[in-house]
C-alpha positions as CSV (number, residue, x, y, z in Angstrom):
1,M,114.8,102.3,102.5
2,A,115.1,98.8,103.7
3,F,117.1,99.8,106.6
4,S,114.9,102.1,107.4
5,L,112.3,100.1,107.9
6,L,114.6,97.5,109.3
7,R,114.9,99.5,112.1
8,V,111.4,100.1,112.9
9,V,110.7,96.5,112.9
10,L,113.7,95.8,114.8
11,S,112.6,98.7,117.5
12,I,109.1,96.9,117.8
13,K,108.4,94.3,120.6
14,T,107.7,90.5,118.8
15,S,104.3,90.1,118.6
16,A,104.3,87.5,121.1
17,E,105.1,90.0,123.6
18,L,103.2,92.4,122.0
19,G,99.4,90.6,121.9
20,F,97.6,90.9,119.0
21,A,96.0,94.4,120.0
22,D,99.3,96.2,119.6
23,S,99.7,93.9,116.3
24,D,97.3,95.7,115.0
25,R,99.2,99.1,115.4
26,Y,102.2,97.9,113.1
27,A,101.2,99.4,110.0
28,G,100.8,103.0,111.0
29,R,104.1,102.1,112.5
30,V,105.9,101.4,110.0
31,L,104.0,103.9,107.7
32,S,105.4,106.6,110.2
33,S,109.0,105.8,109.3
34,K,108.4,106.4,105.8
35,F,106.1,109.7,106.4
36,V,107.9,111.5,109.1
37,G,111.0,113.5,107.6
38,K,112.3,116.1,105.5
39,N,109.8,114.4,102.7
40,S,106.7,114.4,104.6
41,R,105.0,117.1,103.7
42,K,106.0,117.1,100.4
43,K,104.6,113.7,99.7
44,A,101.3,114.6,101.8
45,A,100.7,117.8,99.7
46,L,101.5,115.8,96.7
47,V,98.1,113.4,97.8
48,K,96.2,116.5,98.8
49,D,96.5,117.8,95.2
50,H,94.1,114.8,94.3
51,K,91.8,115.3,97.3
52,M,88.9,115.4,94.6
53,S,86.1,113.3,93.8
54,E,86.9,113.0,89.8
55,I,89.9,113.4,88.0
56,V,90.1,113.5,84.6
57,V,92.5,111.7,82.8
58,G,91.6,111.4,79.1
59,V,93.2,108.7,77.0
60,K,92.9,109.8,73.4
61,P,92.3,106.6,71.2
62,D,94.9,107.9,68.4
63,M,97.6,108.7,70.7
64,V,100.5,107.0,69.3
65,I,103.7,106.8,71.7
66,P,106.8,108.3,69.5
67,G,108.8,105.4,68.2
68,A,105.8,102.7,68.9
69,T,103.8,101.4,66.7
70,Y,100.7,100.8,69.4
71,S,98.6,103.4,70.5
72,L,98.2,104.5,74.9
73,K,94.6,102.6,74.5
74,E,96.3,99.7,72.9
75,A,98.8,99.5,75.9
76,Y,95.9,100.3,78.2
77,D,93.8,97.7,76.5
78,Q,96.3,95.3,76.6
79,C,97.3,95.9,80.5
80,R,93.1,95.2,81.6
81,E,93.1,92.1,79.5
82,V,96.0,90.8,81.6
83,C,94.2,91.7,84.8
84,A,91.0,89.9,83.2
85,E,93.4,86.8,82.4
86,N,95.0,86.3,85.8
87,S,93.9,88.3,88.8
88,K,89.8,87.5,88.4
89,T,89.0,88.9,91.7
90,F,90.6,92.0,91.5
91,Y,89.7,92.5,88.0
92,L,86.1,92.3,89.2
93,G,86.7,95.3,92.0
94,T,88.4,97.3,88.9
95,L,85.1,97.2,86.9
96,L,83.7,99.3,89.4
97,M,85.9,102.4,89.1
98,T,86.1,105.3,86.7
99,P,87.4,104.5,83.7
100,E,90.6,106.8,84.0
101,R,90.8,105.2,87.2
102,Q,90.3,101.8,86.3
103,R,93.6,102.5,83.3
104,A,95.9,103.4,86.0
105,I,95.0,100.9,88.5
106,S,95.4,98.1,85.8
107,A,98.9,99.5,84.6
108,I,100.5,99.6,88.1
109,S,98.6,96.1,88.7
110,V,100.4,94.6,85.6
111,W,103.4,96.1,86.1
112,C,103.6,94.3,90.0
113,R,102.3,90.6,88.3
114,R,105.3,91.2,86.1
115,T,107.9,92.0,89.1
116,D,106.6,89.5,90.8
117,E,106.6,86.7,88.2
118,L,110.4,87.1,88.0
119,V,110.8,85.2,90.9
120,D,107.7,83.4,91.0
121,G,107.1,82.6,87.3
122,H,108.4,80.0,84.9
123,N,111.5,81.1,84.4
124,A,112.0,82.0,88.4
125,S,115.1,79.5,88.4
126,H,117.0,81.5,86.0
127,I,116.2,85.3,87.9
128,T,119.5,86.6,90.1
129,P,120.3,89.8,91.9
130,A,122.0,91.3,88.6
131,A,118.5,90.6,86.8
132,L,116.3,92.8,89.4
133,D,118.7,95.3,89.5
134,R,118.6,95.5,85.7
135,W,115.2,95.8,86.1
136,E,114.8,98.4,88.7
137,L,117.0,100.0,85.8
138,R,114.3,99.8,83.8
139,L,111.8,101.2,86.3
140,E,114.1,104.2,86.4
141,D,113.5,104.6,82.8
142,L,109.7,103.9,82.8
143,F,109.6,106.8,85.8
144,A,111.5,109.1,83.3
145,G,109.2,108.7,80.0
146,R,111.2,105.9,78.2
147,P,109.0,102.7,78.4
148,Y,110.6,99.6,76.9
149,D,107.2,97.6,75.3
150,M,104.0,98.2,75.6
151,L,102.7,97.2,79.1
152,D,105.7,99.8,80.2
153,A,104.2,102.3,78.2
154,A,100.4,101.9,80.1
155,L,102.3,102.4,83.6
156,S,105.2,105.1,82.1
157,D,101.7,107.5,81.2
158,T,99.7,106.6,84.8
159,V,103.3,107.8,86.5
160,S,103.1,111.3,84.9
161,R,99.7,111.5,85.2
162,F,99.4,110.7,89.0
163,P,102.4,111.3,92.1
164,V,103.1,107.7,92.4
165,D,106.4,107.7,94.4
166,I,108.5,105.4,92.5
167,Q,110.5,104.4,96.3
168,L,107.0,102.6,96.4
169,F,107.9,100.2,93.4
170,K,111.8,99.9,94.0
171,D,110.4,98.7,97.6
172,M,108.7,95.9,95.6
173,I,111.6,94.6,93.5
174,E,113.6,94.9,97.0
175,G,111.0,92.0,98.1
176,M,111.5,89.7,95.4
177,R,115.3,90.2,96.2
178,M,114.1,88.9,99.4
179,D,112.4,85.8,97.8
180,L,115.1,85.2,96.2
181,K,117.8,84.6,99.3
182,K,115.2,83.8,102.3
183,S,112.7,80.8,102.1
184,R,111.8,81.1,106.3
185,Y,110.9,83.8,108.4
186,E,111.6,83.4,111.7
187,N,108.8,85.8,113.7
188,F,106.0,88.0,112.4
189,D,108.0,90.8,112.7
190,E,110.4,89.7,109.7
191,L,107.2,88.8,107.7
192,Y,105.5,92.2,108.5
193,L,108.6,93.3,106.4
194,Y,107.9,91.2,103.8
195,C,104.3,92.0,103.6
196,Y,105.1,95.6,103.1
197,Y,107.8,94.7,100.0
198,V,105.4,92.6,98.4
199,A,101.9,94.4,99.3
200,G,101.7,97.1,100.8
201,T,103.8,98.6,98.4
202,V,100.9,97.6,95.9
203,A,98.2,99.6,98.3
204,L,100.3,102.9,98.6
205,M,100.6,103.0,95.1
206,T,97.0,103.0,94.2
207,V,96.4,106.1,97.0
208,P,97.1,108.9,94.4
209,V,95.1,107.4,92.0
210,M,92.0,106.6,94.2
211,G,92.1,110.0,95.6
212,I,91.2,111.2,99.0
213,A,87.6,112.8,99.0
214,P,87.4,116.6,99.5
215,E,85.5,116.8,102.5
216,S,87.5,114.2,104.5
217,K,88.8,115.5,107.4
218,A,91.1,112.6,108.4
219,T,95.0,112.9,108.0
220,T,96.7,112.2,104.6
221,E,98.9,109.8,107.0
222,S,95.7,107.7,108.3
223,V,95.0,107.0,104.9
224,Y,98.0,105.9,104.0
225,N,98.1,104.1,107.3
226,A,94.7,102.1,106.1
227,A,96.1,101.8,102.9
228,L,99.0,100.0,104.0
229,A,96.9,97.6,106.6
230,L,94.9,96.6,103.6
231,G,98.1,95.5,101.4
232,I,99.0,93.4,104.8
233,A,96.0,92.1,105.1
234,N,95.7,90.7,101.4
235,Q,99.2,89.3,101.4
236,L,98.5,87.5,105.0
237,T,95.6,85.9,103.4
238,N,97.6,85.3,100.0
239,I,100.3,83.4,102.4
240,L,97.3,81.2,104.5
241,R,95.6,80.3,101.2
242,D,98.8,79.1,99.3
243,V,100.6,77.3,102.5
244,G,100.7,73.9,100.4
245,E,101.4,75.6,97.1
246,D,104.5,77.7,98.8
247,A,105.3,74.1,100.6
248,R,106.0,72.2,97.5
249,R,108.2,74.9,96.1
250,G,110.1,74.7,99.5
251,R,109.2,78.1,101.3
252,I,107.3,78.4,104.3
253,Y,105.4,81.6,104.9
254,L,105.0,81.3,108.3
255,P,106.2,83.0,111.5
256,L,108.5,79.9,112.7
257,D,108.3,81.1,116.5
258,E,104.6,80.5,116.4
259,L,104.7,77.6,114.4
260,A,107.1,76.3,117.5
261,E,104.9,77.6,120.1
262,A,101.6,75.7,118.4
263,G,103.5,72.2,118.0
264,L,104.2,72.1,114.9
265,T,107.4,71.8,112.6
266,D,108.7,72.3,108.9
267,E,108.0,68.8,108.6
268,D,104.4,69.3,109.9
269,I,103.7,71.9,107.0
270,F,105.8,69.4,104.2
271,N,103.8,66.6,105.6
272,G,100.4,68.7,104.8
273,K,98.1,66.6,107.1
274,V,95.5,69.0,109.1
275,T,95.6,68.3,112.7
276,D,94.1,70.0,115.8
277,K,97.6,71.9,116.4
278,W,97.6,72.9,112.7
279,R,93.7,74.0,112.7
280,N,94.4,76.0,116.3
281,F,96.9,77.6,114.5
282,M,95.4,78.6,111.4
283,K,93.3,80.0,113.8
284,I,95.2,82.9,115.0
285,Q,96.8,83.5,111.9
286,I,93.5,84.5,110.5
287,K,92.2,86.6,113.2
288,R,95.8,88.3,112.3
289,A,94.5,89.1,109.6
290,R,90.8,90.2,110.2
291,M,92.7,92.6,112.3
292,F,94.5,94.0,109.4
293,F,91.4,94.4,107.8
294,R,89.2,96.0,109.9
295,Q,92.3,98.3,110.1
296,A,92.1,99.2,106.3
297,E,88.2,99.3,106.5
298,Q,88.8,102.9,108.5
299,G,90.4,104.2,105.6
300,V,88.2,103.0,102.8
301,T,85.8,105.2,103.7
302,E,87.6,108.5,103.7
303,L,88.6,108.0,99.8
304,S,87.1,109.8,97.1
305,Q,82.7,108.6,96.6
306,A,84.0,107.1,92.9
307,S,86.7,104.7,94.8
308,R,84.8,103.6,97.7
309,W,82.6,101.3,95.9
310,P,85.1,99.3,93.9
311,I,87.7,99.3,96.9
312,W,84.9,98.1,99.4
313,A,84.6,95.5,97.0
314,S,87.6,94.3,96.5
315,L,88.0,94.1,100.7
316,L,84.8,92.6,101.1
317,L,85.7,90.0,98.6
318,Y,89.2,89.4,99.6
319,R,88.3,88.6,103.1
320,Q,86.4,86.1,102.0
321,I,89.0,83.8,101.5
322,L,89.6,83.7,105.1
323,D,85.9,82.3,105.1
324,E,86.9,79.7,102.8
325,I,89.5,78.3,104.3
326,E,87.7,78.0,107.7
327,A,85.0,76.0,105.5
328,N,87.6,73.6,103.7
329,D,88.5,73.0,107.6
330,Y,91.7,74.5,107.3
331,N,92.8,72.2,105.1
332,N,95.2,74.8,103.0
333,F,97.6,71.9,101.8
334,T,95.5,70.3,99.3
335,K,92.6,72.8,98.8
336,K,93.2,76.1,97.4
337,A,90.1,78.4,99.0
338,Y,88.2,80.5,96.6
339,V,85.3,82.6,96.7
340,S,82.4,81.4,94.5
341,K,80.8,83.9,91.4
342,A,77.7,83.3,93.1
343,K,79.7,85.0,96.4
344,K,81.1,87.5,94.6
345,L,78.2,88.6,93.4
346,L,76.2,88.8,96.9
347,S,79.2,91.0,97.7
348,L,78.5,94.1,95.6
349,P,75.5,95.3,97.1
350,M,77.0,95.0,100.4
351,A,80.1,96.8,99.4
352,Y,77.7,99.7,97.5
353,G,76.0,100.3,100.6
354,K,79.1,100.4,102.8
355,S,80.7,102.9,100.5
356,L,77.5,105.6,100.6
357,I,78.9,106.2,104.6
358,S,80.2,109.6,104.4
359,P,83.7,110.7,105.3
360,S,85.1,111.7,108.9
361,T,84.2,115.3,109.1
362,H,86.2,116.0,112.1
363,A,89.8,116.4,112.2
364,Q,91.4,113.5,114.0
365,P,94.8,113.8,115.3
366,E,98.2,112.7,113.6
367,P,99.4,109.4,114.2
368,Q,102.5,108.8,116.4
369,S,105.5,108.4,114.8
370,M,108.2,106.8,116.4
371,T,111.5,107.9,117.5
372,L,114.4,106.2,115.4
């Protein structure tokens, strides 16, 4: 999988050669490499099975997992509590979902958080490639219905109910392997691949849970393209928000060639001084992130009606972080941009209004695949 995606990235011209207009197409190109092939029709069929406005997934309170001392409901409740404590903006969006989707998304989110914590958490210094290999074996057991703990049990149940591809989870683990051995990214092509592994995968995991509107004429692949763009946009936003925090850990998640073009170096990042050069550089990076958010918007409208409001809310809330970086005069070295509760609440009516827009009623052409 990693080799396949790398071939795609290497076959794309550098972002400097393409310009932002073509950078906006990266998501579609990489996704095409995943879906075009002998398994593409099978994957598309799995998703189309869930093109319904409501997916009925019941969780009985007294459903006890064999060999465990807790019920499945308790497992999902624990996932929801973890989300509420650690991902407040994301959690607000999940509250707008139907109960069955909220449970599934919480289970997926918690697994992703636990995976990320392996290399970013308190014990990160003790994590080795072998530890990630064991985590991947544990993932395979989870998908086979053999969860290790309560949080695993919730995800194990989720993947048995929704056609979520295990490869996406394995790809995220691959992103953690990158974090163990890589702390610099020479260009946007390299950074994009990293963003796919650690965040694009997460967005793609959620599409089967959210479902595509039965009346939508959009291609399944175009919806996945948009989901991938949202994952990339979110991760780029995370990177821009956390520049100072990452620098204190010796990491720079910014394209080094673009830093050089702006007259900036690693030392400028570590010194953390906001200059005109830095402001101009940040304006370009924020512009790119917003372009991916715009591409993501094209797919949200195609989701099932019950899913559109929470996804629109999440998109609008997260995109506002970019506004806050600007409001902080691009000081993401010592100030962490965050969206106030008042602004979050004001975004909900706007998100609801956007969720009322009907899906496309005309068939859209399949995106062109790349010749690999």
